[in-house]
Short mmCIF file of C-alpha atoms and ligand atoms in Angstrom, two decimals:
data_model
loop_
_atom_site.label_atom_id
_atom_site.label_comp_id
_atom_site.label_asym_id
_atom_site.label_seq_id
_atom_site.Cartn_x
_atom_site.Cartn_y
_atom_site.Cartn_z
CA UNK A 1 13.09 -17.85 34.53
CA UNK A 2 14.56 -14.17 32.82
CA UNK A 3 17.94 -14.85 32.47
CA UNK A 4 20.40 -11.84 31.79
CA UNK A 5 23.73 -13.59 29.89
CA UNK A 6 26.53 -11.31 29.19
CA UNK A 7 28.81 -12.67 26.93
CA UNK A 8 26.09 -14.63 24.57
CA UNK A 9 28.50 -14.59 21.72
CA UNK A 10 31.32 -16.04 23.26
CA UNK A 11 32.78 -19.31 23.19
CA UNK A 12 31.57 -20.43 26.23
CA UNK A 13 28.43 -18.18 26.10
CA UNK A 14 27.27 -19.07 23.38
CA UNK A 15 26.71 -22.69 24.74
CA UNK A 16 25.22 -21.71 27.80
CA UNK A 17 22.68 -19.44 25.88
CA UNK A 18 22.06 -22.62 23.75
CA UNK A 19 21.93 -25.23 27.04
CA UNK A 20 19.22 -22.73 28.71
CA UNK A 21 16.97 -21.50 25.87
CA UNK A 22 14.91 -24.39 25.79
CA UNK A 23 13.55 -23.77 29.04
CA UNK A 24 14.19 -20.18 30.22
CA UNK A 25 13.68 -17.10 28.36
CA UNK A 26 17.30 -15.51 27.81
CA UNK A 27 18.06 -11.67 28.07
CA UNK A 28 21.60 -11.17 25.80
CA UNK A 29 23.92 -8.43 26.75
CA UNK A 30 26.90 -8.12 25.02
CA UNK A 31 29.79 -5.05 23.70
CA UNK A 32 28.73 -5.11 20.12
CA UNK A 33 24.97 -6.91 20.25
CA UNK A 34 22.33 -7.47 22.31
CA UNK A 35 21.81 -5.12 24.99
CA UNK A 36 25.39 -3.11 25.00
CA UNK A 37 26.98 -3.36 27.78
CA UNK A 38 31.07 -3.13 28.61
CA UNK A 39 31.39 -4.42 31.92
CA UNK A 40 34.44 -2.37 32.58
CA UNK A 41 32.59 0.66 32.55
CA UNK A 42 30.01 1.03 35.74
CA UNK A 43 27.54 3.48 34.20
CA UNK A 44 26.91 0.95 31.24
CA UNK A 45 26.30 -2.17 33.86
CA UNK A 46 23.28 0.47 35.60
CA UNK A 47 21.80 1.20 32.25
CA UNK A 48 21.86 -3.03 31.12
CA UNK A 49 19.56 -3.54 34.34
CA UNK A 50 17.52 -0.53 33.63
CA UNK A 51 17.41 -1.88 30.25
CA UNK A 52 16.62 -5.36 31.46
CA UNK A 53 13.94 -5.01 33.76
CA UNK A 54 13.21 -7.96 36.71
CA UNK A 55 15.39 -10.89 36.06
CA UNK A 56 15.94 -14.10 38.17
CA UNK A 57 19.42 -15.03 37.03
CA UNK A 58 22.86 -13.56 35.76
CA UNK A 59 25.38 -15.69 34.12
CA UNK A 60 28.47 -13.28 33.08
CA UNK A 61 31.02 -15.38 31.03
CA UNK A 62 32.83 -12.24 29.88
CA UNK A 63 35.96 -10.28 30.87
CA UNK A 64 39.11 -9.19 29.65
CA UNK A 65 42.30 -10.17 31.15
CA UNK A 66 46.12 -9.56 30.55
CA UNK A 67 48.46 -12.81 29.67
CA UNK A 68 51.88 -11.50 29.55
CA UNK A 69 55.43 -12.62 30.74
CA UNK A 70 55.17 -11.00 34.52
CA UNK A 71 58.59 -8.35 33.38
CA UNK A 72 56.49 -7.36 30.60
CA UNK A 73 52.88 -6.50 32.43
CA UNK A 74 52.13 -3.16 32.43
CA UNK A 75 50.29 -0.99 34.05
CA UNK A 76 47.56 -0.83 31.58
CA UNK A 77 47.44 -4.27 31.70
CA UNK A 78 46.84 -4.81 35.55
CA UNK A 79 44.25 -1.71 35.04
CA UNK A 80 42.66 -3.77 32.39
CA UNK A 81 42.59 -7.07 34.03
CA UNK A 82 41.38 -5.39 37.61
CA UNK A 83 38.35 -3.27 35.82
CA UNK A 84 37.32 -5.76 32.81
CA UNK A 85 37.31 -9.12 34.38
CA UNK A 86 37.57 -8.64 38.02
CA UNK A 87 35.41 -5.43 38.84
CA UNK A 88 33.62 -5.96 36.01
CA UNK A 89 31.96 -9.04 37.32
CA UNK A 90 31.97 -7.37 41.13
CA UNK A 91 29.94 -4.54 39.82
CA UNK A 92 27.38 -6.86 37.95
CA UNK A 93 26.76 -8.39 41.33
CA UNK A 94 26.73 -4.91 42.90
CA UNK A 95 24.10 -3.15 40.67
CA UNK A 96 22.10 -6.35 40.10
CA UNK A 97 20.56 -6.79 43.49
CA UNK A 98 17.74 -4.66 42.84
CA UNK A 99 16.98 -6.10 39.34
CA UNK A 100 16.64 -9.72 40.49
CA UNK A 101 13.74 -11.21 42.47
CA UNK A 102 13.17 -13.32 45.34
CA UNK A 103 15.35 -16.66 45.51
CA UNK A 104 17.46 -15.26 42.34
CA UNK A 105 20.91 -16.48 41.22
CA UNK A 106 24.21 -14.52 40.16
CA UNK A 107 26.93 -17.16 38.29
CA UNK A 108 30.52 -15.25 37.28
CA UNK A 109 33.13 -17.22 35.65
CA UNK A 110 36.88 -17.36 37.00
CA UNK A 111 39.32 -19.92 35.18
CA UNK A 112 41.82 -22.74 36.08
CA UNK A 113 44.38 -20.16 36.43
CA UNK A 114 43.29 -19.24 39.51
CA UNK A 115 44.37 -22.30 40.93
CA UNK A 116 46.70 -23.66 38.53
CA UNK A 117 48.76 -20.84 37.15
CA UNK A 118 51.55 -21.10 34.19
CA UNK A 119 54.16 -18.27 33.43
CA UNK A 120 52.36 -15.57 31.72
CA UNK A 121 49.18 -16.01 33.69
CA UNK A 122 49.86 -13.46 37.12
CA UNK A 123 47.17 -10.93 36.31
CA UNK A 124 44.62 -13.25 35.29
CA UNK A 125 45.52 -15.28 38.40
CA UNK A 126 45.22 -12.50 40.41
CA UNK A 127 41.74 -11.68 39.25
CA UNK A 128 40.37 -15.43 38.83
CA UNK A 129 41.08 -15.75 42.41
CA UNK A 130 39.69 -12.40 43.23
CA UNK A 131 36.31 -13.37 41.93
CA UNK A 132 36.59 -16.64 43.75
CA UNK A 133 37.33 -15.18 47.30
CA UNK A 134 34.65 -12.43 46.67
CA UNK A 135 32.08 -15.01 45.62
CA UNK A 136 32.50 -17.02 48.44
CA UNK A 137 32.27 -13.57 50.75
CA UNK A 138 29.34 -12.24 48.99
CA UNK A 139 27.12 -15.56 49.75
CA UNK A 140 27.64 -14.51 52.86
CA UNK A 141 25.11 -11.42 52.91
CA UNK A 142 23.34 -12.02 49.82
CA UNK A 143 19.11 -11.06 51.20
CA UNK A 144 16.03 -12.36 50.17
CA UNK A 145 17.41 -15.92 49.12
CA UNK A 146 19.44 -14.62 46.68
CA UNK A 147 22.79 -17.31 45.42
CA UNK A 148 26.22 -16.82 43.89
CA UNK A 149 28.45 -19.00 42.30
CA UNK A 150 31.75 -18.85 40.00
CA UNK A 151 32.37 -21.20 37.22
CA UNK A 152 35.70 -21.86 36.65
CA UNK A 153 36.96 -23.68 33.61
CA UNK A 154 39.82 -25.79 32.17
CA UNK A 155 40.99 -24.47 28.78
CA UNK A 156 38.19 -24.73 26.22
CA UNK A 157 38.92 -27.18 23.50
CA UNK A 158 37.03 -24.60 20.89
CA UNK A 159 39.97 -22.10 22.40
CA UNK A 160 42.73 -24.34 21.82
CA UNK A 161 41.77 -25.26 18.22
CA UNK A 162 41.87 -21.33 17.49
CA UNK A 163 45.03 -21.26 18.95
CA UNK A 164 46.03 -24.00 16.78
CA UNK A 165 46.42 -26.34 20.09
CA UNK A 166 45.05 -29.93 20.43
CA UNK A 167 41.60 -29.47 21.47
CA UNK A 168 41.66 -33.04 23.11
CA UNK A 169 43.71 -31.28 26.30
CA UNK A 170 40.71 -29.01 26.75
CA UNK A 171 36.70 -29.36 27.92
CA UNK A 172 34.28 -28.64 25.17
CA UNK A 173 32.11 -25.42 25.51
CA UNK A 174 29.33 -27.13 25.83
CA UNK A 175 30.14 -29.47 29.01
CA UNK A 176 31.80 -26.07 30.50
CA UNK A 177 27.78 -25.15 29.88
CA UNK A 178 26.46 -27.86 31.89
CA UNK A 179 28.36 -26.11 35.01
CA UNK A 180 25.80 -22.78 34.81
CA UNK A 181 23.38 -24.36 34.15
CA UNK A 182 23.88 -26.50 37.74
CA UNK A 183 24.40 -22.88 39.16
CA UNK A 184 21.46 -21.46 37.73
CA UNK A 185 19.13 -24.83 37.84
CA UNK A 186 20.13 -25.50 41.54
CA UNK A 187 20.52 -24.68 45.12
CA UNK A 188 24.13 -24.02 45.42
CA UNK A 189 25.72 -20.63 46.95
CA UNK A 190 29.22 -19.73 47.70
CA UNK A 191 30.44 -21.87 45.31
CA UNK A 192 33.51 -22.61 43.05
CA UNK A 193 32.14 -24.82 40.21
CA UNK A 194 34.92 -26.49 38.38
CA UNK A 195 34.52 -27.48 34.66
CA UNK A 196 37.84 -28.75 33.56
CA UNK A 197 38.63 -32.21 31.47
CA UNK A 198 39.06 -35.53 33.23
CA UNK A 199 42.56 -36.56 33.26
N1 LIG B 1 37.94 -20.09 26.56
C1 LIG B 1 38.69 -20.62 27.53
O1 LIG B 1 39.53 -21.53 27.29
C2 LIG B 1 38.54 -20.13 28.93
C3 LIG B 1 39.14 -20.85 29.98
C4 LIG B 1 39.00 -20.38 31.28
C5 LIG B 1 38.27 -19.22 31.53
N2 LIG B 1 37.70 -18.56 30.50
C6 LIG B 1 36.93 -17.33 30.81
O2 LIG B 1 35.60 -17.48 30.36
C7 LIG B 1 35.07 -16.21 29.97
C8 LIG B 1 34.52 -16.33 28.55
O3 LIG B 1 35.55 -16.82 27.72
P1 LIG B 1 35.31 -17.11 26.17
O4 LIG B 1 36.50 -17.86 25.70
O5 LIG B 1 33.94 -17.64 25.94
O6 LIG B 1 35.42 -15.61 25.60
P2 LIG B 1 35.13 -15.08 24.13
O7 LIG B 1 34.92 -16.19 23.18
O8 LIG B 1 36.21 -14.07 23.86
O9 LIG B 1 33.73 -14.34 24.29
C9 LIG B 1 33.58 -13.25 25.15
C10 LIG B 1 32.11 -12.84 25.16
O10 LIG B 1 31.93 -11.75 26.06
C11 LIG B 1 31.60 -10.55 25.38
N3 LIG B 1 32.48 -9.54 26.01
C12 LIG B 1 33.82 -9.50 25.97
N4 LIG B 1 34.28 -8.48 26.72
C13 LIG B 1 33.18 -7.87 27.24
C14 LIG B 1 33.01 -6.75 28.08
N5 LIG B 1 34.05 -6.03 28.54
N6 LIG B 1 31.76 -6.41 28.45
C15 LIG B 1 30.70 -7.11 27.99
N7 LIG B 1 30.80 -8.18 27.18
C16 LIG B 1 32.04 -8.55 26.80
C17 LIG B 1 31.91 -10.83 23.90
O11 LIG B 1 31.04 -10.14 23.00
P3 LIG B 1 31.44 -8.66 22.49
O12 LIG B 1 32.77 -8.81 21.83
O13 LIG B 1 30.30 -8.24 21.61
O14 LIG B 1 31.50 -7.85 23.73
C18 LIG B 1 31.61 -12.32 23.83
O15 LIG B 1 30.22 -12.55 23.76
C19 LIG B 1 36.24 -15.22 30.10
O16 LIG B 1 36.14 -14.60 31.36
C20 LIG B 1 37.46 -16.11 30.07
O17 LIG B 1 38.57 -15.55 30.76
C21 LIG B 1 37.81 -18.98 29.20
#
């Protein structure tokens, strides 16, 4: 299969790009490398298809979202959140349907805050479970075979470390891989894929 992967760089991206090389050939789109591409900004999504050409899969594990104390988000920050992460990934879906084939697949990526949230977390709450709800809608019309799935995981231990956490309370980035690659490799639509660490 073409996959297109935005986010190839990231934490979490960069495992997926390494989990499906072997076996797919992988399309990177990224701010700084790759095709460029800020999701935030429509007109740059429709020129990464044009620039893409047919492609049988999507993974986007990209997105900017605000974590503040909610007395101290501002405006900017809900804008931020709402266009980066959550219409961001809406409008991949959106102006992807005519660059994927037949029996395609489009996997987004939510978070644990969606369903577990922690002070600080509201907008990124907000939008993980806006991408969850419109995922599960979306499967709903989809044509021509096409499937949609979110991937949402637990703190990455790779994240934590940087953040001078223990990493042993988080999921490595590479098991948090193994969940797109179930979206991508199999038949499931409409779904919320968690990838968190077994208590
Ligand atoms: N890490 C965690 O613990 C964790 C837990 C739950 C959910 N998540 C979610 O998982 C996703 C990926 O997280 P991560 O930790 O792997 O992030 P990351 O390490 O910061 O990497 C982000 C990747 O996306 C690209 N990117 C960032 N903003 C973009 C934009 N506006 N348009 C296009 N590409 C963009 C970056 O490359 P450029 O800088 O070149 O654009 C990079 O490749 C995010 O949505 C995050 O909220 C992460």
């Amino acid at each position: 299969m073409r996959i297109l992967i935005v986010g190839t760089t990231g934490t979490i991206g960069r495992e997926i790009t390494r989990a499906l090389a072997e076996r797919h050939e992988i399309i990177a789109a990224n701010r700084r490398s790759g095709i460029t591409v800020d999701i935030g900004d429509p007109d740059s999504i429709r020129r990464m298809y044009t620039e893409a050409g047919k492609i049988d899969g999507v993974i986007v594990a990209a997105g900017q979202a605000a974590f503040e104390p909610l007395d101290r988000l501002t405006d900017a920050d809900f804008e931020l959140s709402l266009k980066s992460k959550l219409m961001g990934q809406v409008n991949v879906v959106r102006f992807g349907l005519n660059a994927i084939r037949d029996g395609g697949s489009f996997t987004l990526t939510s978070g644990v805050l969606a369903q577990q949230p922690m002070p600080g977390s509201a907008a990124i709450s907000l939008v993980n479970a806006g991408i969850e709800g419109f995922v599960r809608a979306a499967a709903l019309e989809l044509p021509r075979g096409l499937r949609i799935n979110v991937v949402s995981p637990g703190w990455v231990s790779e994240t934590l470390a940087a953040m001078g956490q223990d990493p042993s309370k988080g999921i490595p980035a590479a098991e948090v891989a193994k969940a797109y690659v179930r979206s991508i490799e199999g038949n499931e639509t409409g779904t919320t894929i968690g990838a968190a660490r077994r208590a």
